[in-house]
Coordinates of N, CA and C in Angstrom, one line a residue:
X1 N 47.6 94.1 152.6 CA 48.6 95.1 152.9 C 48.9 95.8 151.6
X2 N 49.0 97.4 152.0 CA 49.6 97.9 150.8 C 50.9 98.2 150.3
X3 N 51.8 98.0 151.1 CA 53.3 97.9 150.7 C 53.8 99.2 150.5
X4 N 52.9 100.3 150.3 CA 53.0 101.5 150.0 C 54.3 102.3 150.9
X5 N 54.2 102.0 151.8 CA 55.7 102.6 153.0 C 56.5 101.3 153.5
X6 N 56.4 100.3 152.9 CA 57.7 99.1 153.1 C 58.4 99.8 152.2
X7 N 60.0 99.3 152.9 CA 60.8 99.7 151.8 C 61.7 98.6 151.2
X8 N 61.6 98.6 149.5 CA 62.1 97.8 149.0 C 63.6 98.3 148.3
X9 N 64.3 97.3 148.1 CA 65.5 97.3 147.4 C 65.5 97.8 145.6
X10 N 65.4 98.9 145.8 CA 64.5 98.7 143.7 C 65.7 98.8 142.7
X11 N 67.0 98.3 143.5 CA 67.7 97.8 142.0 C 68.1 96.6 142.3
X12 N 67.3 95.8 141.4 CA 67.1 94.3 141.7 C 68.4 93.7 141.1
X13 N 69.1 93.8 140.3 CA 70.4 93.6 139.9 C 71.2 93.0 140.7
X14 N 71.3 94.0 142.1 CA 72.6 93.8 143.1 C 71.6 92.5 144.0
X15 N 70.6 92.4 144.1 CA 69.9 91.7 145.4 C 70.3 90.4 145.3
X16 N 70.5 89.7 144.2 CA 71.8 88.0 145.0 C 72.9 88.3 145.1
X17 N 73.1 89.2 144.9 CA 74.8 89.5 145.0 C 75.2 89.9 146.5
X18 N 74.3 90.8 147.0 CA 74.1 91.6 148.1 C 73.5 90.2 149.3
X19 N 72.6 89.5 149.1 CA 72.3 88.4 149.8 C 73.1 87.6 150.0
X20 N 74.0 86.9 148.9 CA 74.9 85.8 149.4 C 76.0 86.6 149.9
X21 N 76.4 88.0 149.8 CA 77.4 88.6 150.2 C 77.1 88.6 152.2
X22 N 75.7 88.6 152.4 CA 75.5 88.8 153.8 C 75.3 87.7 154.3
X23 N 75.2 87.0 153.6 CA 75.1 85.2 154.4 C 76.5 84.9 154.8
X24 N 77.1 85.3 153.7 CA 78.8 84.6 153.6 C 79.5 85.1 155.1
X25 N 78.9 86.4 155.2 CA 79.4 87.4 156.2 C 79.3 87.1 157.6
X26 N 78.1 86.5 157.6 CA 77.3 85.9 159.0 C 77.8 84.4 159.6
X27 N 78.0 83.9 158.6 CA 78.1 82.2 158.4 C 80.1 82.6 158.8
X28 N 80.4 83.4 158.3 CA 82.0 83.2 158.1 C 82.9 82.7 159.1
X29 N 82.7 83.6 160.5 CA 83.1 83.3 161.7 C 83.0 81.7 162.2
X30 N 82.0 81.3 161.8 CA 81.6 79.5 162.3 C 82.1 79.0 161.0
X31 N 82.9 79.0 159.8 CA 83.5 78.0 158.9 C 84.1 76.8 159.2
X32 N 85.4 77.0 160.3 CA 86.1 76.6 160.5 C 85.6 75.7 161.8
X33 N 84.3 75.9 162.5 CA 84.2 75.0 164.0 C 82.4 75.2 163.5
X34 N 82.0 74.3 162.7 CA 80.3 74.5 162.5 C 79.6 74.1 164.0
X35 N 80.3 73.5 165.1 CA 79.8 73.2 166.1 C 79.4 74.5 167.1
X36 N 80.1 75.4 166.5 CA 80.1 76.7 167.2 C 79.0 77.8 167.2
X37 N 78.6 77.5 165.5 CA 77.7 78.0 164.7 C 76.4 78.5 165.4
X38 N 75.7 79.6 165.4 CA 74.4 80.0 166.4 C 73.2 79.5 165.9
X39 N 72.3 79.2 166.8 CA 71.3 78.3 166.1 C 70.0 79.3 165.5
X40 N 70.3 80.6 166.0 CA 69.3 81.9 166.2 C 69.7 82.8 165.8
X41 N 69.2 83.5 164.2 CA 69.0 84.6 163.5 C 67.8 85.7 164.0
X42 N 68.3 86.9 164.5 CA 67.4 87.9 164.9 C 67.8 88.9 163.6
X43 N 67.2 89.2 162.6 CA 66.9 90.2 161.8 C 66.0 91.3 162.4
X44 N 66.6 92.5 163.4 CA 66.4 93.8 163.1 C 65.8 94.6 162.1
X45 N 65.0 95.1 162.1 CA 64.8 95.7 161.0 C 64.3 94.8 159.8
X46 N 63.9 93.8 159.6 CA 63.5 92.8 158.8 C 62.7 93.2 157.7
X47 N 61.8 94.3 157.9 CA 60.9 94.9 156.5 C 60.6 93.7 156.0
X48 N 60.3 93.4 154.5 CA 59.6 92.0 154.4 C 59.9 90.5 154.0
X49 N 61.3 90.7 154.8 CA 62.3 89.2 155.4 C 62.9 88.8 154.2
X50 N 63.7 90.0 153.3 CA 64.7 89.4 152.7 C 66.1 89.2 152.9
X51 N 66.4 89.4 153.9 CA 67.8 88.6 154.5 C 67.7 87.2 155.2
X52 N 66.5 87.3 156.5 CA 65.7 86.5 157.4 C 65.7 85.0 156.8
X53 N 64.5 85.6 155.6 CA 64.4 84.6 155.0 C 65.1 83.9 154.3
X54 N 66.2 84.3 153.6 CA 67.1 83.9 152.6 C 67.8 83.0 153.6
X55 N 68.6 83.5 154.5 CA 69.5 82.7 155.4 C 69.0 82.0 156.5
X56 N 67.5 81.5 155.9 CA 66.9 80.7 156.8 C 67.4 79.4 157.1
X57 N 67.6 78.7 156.0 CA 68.4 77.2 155.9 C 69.3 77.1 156.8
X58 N 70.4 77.9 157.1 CA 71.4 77.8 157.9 C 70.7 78.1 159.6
X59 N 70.3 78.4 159.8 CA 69.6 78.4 161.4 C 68.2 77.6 161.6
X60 N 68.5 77.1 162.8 CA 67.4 76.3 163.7 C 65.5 77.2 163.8
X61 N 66.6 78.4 164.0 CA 65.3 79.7 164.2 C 65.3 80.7 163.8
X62 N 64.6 81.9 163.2 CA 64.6 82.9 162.6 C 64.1 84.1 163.2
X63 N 64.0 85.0 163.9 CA 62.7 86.0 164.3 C 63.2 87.2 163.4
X64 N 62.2 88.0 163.0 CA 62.3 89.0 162.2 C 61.6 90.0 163.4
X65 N 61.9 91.1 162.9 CA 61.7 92.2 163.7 C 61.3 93.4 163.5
X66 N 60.4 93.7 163.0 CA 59.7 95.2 162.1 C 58.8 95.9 162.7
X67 N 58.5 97.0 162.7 CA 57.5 98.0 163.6 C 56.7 98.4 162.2
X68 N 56.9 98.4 161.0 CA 56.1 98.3 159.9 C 55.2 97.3 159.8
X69 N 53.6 97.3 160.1 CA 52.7 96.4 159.8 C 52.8 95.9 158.9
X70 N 52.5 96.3 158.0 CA 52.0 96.1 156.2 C 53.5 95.7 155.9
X71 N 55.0 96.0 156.4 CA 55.9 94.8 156.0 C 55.9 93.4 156.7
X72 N 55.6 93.8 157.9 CA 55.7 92.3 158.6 C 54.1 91.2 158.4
X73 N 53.2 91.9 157.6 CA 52.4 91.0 156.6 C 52.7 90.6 155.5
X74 N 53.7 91.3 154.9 CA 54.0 90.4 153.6 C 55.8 89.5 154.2
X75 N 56.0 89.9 155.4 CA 56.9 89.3 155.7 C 56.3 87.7 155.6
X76 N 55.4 88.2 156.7 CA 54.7 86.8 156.5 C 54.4 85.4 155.7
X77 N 54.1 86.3 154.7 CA 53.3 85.6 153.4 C 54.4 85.3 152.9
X78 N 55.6 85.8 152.6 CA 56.5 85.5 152.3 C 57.7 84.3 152.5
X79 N 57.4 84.7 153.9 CA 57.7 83.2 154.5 C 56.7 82.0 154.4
X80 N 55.9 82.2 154.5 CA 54.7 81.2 154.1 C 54.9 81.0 152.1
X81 N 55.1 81.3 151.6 CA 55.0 81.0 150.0 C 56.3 80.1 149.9
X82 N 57.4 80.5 150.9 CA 58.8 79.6 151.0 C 59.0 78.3 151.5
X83 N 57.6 78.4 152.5 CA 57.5 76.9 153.4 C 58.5 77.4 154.4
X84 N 58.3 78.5 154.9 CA 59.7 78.8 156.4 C 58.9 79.2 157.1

């Protein structure tokens, strides 16, 4: 895949900041009752599963969701180089 029309984040600076900011965000509601907690992350829009994958640990399941080929092959691999 050429990556050529995925679209990336290109100021890499903000990207843990911005990632643990959307974990925290998702996770927040189930703090207080983890029994409540959803076992199934649907990433929308996933391009090549840097949310998906990041807040993979916290869920049972993950599906990513992209109409971009050439993202949802390096989504792939990407999850595959993570062991997810």
């Amino acid at each position: 895949p050429s990556g050529q029309a995925a679209f990336f984040q290109n100021n890499s600076a903000i990207l843990p900041s911005l990632v643990h900011h959307v974990i925290d965000k998702v996770a927040e509601p189930w703090q207080d009752d983890k029994s409540r907690r959803p076992v199934c992350l649907v990433d929308v829009y996933c391009g090549v599963g840097l949310f998906a994958l990041s807040a993979s640990r916290h869920f049972s399941h993950v599906v990513g969701i992209e109409v971009d080929e050439d993202a949802v092959d390096m989504a792939r691999e990407n999850a595959r180089s993570r062991g997810v």
